[in-house]
PDB file of C-alpha atoms in Angstrom:
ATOM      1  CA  UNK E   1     -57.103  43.883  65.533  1.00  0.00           C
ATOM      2  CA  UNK E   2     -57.745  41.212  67.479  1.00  0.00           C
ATOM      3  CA  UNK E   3     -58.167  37.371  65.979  1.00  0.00           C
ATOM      4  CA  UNK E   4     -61.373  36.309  65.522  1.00  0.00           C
ATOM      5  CA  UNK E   5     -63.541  34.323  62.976  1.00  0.00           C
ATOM      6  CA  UNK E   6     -64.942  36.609  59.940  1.00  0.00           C
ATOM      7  CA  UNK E   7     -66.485  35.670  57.315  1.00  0.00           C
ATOM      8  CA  UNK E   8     -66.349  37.300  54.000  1.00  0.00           C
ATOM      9  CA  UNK E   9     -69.246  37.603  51.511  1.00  0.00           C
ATOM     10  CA  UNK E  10     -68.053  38.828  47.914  1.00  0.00           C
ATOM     11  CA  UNK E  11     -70.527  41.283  46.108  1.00  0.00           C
ATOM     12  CA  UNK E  12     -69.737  39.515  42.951  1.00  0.00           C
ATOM     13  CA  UNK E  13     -66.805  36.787  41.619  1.00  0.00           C
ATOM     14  CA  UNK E  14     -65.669  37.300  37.969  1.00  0.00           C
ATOM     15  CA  UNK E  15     -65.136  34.293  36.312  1.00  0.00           C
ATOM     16  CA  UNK E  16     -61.856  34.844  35.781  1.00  0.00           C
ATOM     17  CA  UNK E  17     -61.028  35.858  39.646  1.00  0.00           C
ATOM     18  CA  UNK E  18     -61.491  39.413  39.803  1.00  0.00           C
ATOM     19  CA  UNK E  19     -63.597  40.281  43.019  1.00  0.00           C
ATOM     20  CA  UNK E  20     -66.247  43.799  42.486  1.00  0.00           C
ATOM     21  CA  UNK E  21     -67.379  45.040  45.553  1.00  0.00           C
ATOM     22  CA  UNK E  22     -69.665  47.689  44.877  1.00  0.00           C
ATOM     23  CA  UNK E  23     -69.701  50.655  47.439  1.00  0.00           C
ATOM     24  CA  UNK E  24     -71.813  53.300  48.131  1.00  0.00           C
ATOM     25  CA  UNK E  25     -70.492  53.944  51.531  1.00  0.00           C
ATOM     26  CA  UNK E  26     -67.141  53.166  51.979  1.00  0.00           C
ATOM     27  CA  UNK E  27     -66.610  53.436  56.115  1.00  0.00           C
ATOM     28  CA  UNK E  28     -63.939  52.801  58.374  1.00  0.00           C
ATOM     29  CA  UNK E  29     -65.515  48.863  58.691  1.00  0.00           C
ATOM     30  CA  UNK E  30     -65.558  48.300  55.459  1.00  0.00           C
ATOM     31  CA  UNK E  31     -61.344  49.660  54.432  1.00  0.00           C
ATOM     32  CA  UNK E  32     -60.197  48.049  57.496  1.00  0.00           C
ATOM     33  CA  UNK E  33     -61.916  44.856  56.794  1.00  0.00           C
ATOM     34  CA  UNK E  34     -60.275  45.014  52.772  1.00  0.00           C
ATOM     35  CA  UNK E  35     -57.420  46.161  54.304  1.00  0.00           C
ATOM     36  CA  UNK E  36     -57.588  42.589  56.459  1.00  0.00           C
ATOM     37  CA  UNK E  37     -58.172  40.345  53.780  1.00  0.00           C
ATOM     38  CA  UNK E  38     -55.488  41.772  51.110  1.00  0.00           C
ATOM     39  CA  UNK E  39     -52.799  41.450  54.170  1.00  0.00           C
ATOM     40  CA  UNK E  40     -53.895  38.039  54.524  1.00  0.00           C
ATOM     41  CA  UNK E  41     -54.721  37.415  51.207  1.00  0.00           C
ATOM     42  CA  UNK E  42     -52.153  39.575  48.968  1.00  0.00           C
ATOM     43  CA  UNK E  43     -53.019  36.785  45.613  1.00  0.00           C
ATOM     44  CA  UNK E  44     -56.682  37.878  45.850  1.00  0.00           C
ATOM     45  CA  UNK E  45     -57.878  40.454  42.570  1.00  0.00           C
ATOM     46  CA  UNK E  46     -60.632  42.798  44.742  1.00  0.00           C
ATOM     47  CA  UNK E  47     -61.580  45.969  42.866  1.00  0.00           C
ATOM     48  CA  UNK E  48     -64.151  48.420  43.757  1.00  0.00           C
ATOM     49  CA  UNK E  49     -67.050  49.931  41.700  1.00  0.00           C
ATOM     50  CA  UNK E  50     -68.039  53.063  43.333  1.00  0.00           C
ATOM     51  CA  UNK E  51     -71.302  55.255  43.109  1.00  0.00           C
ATOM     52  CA  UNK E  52     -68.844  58.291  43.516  1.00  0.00           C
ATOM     53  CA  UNK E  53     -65.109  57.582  43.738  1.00  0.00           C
ATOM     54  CA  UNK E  54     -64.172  61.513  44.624  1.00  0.00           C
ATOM     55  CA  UNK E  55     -66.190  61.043  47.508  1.00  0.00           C
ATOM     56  CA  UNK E  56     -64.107  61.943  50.864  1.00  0.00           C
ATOM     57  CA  UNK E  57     -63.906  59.620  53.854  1.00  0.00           C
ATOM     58  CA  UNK E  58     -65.810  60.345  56.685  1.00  0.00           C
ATOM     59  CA  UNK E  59     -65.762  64.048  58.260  1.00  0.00           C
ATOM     60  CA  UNK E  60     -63.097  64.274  61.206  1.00  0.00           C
ATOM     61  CA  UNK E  61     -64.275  65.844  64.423  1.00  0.00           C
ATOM     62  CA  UNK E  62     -62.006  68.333  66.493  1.00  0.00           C
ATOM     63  CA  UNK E  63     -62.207  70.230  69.544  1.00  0.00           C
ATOM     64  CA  UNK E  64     -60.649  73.784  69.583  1.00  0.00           C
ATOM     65  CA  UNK E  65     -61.130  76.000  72.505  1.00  0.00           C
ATOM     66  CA  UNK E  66     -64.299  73.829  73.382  1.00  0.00           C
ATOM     67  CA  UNK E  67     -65.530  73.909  70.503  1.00  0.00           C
ATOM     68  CA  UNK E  68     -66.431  71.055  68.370  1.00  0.00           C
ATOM     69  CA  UNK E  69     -65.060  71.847  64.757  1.00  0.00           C
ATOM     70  CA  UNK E  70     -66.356  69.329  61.591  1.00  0.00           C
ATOM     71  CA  UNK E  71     -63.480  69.440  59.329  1.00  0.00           C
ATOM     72  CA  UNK E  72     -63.421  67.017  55.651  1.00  0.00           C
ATOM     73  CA  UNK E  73     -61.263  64.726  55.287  1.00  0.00           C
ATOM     74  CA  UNK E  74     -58.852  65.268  52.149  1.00  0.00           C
ATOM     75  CA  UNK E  75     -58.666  61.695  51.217  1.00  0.00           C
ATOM     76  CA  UNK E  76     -61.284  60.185  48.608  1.00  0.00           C
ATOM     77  CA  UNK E  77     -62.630  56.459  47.741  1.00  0.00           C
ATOM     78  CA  UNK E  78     -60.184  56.801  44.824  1.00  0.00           C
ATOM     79  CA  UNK E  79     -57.284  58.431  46.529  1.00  0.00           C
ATOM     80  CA  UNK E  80     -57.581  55.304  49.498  1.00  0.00           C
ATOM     81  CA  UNK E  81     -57.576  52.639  46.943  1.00  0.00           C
ATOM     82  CA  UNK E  82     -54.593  54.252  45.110  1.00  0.00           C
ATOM     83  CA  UNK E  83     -52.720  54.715  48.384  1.00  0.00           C
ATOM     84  CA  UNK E  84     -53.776  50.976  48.881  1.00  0.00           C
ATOM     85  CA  UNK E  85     -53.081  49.118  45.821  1.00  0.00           C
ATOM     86  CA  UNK E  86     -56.791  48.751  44.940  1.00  0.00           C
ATOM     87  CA  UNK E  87     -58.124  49.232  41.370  1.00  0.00           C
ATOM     88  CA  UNK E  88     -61.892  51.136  40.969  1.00  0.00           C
ATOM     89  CA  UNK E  89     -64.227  52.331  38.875  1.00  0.00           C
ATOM     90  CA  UNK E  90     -67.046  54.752  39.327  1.00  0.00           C
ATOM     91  CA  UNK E  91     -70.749  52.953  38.571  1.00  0.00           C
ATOM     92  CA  UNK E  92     -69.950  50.178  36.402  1.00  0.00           C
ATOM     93  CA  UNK E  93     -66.897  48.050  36.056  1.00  0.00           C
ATOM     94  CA  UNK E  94     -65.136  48.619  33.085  1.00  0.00           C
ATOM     95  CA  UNK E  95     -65.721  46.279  30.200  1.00  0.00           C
ATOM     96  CA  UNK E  96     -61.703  45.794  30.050  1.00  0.00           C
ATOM     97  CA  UNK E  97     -62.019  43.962  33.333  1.00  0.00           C
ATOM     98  CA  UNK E  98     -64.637  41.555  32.273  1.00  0.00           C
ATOM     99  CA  UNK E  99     -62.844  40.749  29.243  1.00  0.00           C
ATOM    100  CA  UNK E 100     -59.451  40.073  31.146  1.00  0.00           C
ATOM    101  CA  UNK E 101     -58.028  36.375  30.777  1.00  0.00           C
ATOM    102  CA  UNK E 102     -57.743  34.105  34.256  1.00  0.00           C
ATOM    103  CA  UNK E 103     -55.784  35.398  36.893  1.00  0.00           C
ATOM    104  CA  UNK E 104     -54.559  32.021  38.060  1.00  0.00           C
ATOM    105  CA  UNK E 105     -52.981  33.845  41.585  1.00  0.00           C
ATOM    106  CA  UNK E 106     -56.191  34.964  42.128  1.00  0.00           C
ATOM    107  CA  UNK E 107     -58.536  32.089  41.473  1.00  0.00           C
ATOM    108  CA  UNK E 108     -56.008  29.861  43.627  1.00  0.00           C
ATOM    109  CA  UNK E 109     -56.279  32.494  46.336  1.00  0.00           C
ATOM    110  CA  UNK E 110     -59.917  32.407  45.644  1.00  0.00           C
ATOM    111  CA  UNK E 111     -60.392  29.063  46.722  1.00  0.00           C
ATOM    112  CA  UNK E 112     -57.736  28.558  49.692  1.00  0.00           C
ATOM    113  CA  UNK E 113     -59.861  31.593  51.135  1.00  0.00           C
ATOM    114  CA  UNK E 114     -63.456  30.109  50.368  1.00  0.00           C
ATOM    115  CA  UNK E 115     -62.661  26.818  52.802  1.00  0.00           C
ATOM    116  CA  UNK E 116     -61.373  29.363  55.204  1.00  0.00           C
ATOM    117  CA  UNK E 117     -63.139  32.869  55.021  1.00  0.00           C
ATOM    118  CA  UNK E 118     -66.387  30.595  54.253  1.00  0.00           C
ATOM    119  CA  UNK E 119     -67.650  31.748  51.134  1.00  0.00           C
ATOM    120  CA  UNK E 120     -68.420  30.264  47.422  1.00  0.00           C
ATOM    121  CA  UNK E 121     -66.344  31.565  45.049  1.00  0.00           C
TER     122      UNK E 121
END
């Protein structure tokens, strides 16, 4: 990917430095763009709260004999973040993970990426 400028709007900052982003749709953009950020910024805590975690990623198009075949692809929300390193939950976050003490990694990362990412933690 080229280098450019982004900035980087959290969904919502947990006071101890886990970062929800909720998802409905969950497209190419959107894992390349976390994908980004956690290479840049491997301290940061993101998690994901899904409206459907088992949902699969977008539908892959094929040509066969001319033909333009729709096929699914086998990898969910859930199965991406696994691959990925990314916890989730489907519809609300998990009490557990509003209850969890400061992630001092995380809140550090939090604010060396607000001055540059340009966002309030």
């Amino acid at each position: 990917v080229p280098r450019r400028r982004a900035s980087y709007k959290p969904d919502f900052v947990l006071p101890n430095g886990i970062i929800l982003e909720t998802k409905g749709l969950f497209d190419a953009d959107d894992r390349q763009k976390h994908l980004l950020i956690k290479a840049q910024y491997p301290d940061l805590d993101i998690r994901f709260v899904f409206s459907r975690s088992a949902t699969t990623l977008t539908k892959v198009m094929k040509i066969v004999d001319g033909q333009k075949l729709r096929r699914e692809n086998p990898t969910t929300y859930a199965s991406w973040c696994k691959t990925h390193g990314f916890q989730f939950s489907d519809r609300t976050p998990p009490i557990e993970w509003l209850h969890e003490p400061p992630n001092e990694k995380s809140l550090a990362a939090l604010e060396a990426a607000a001055i540059k990412m340009d966002f309030e933690p």
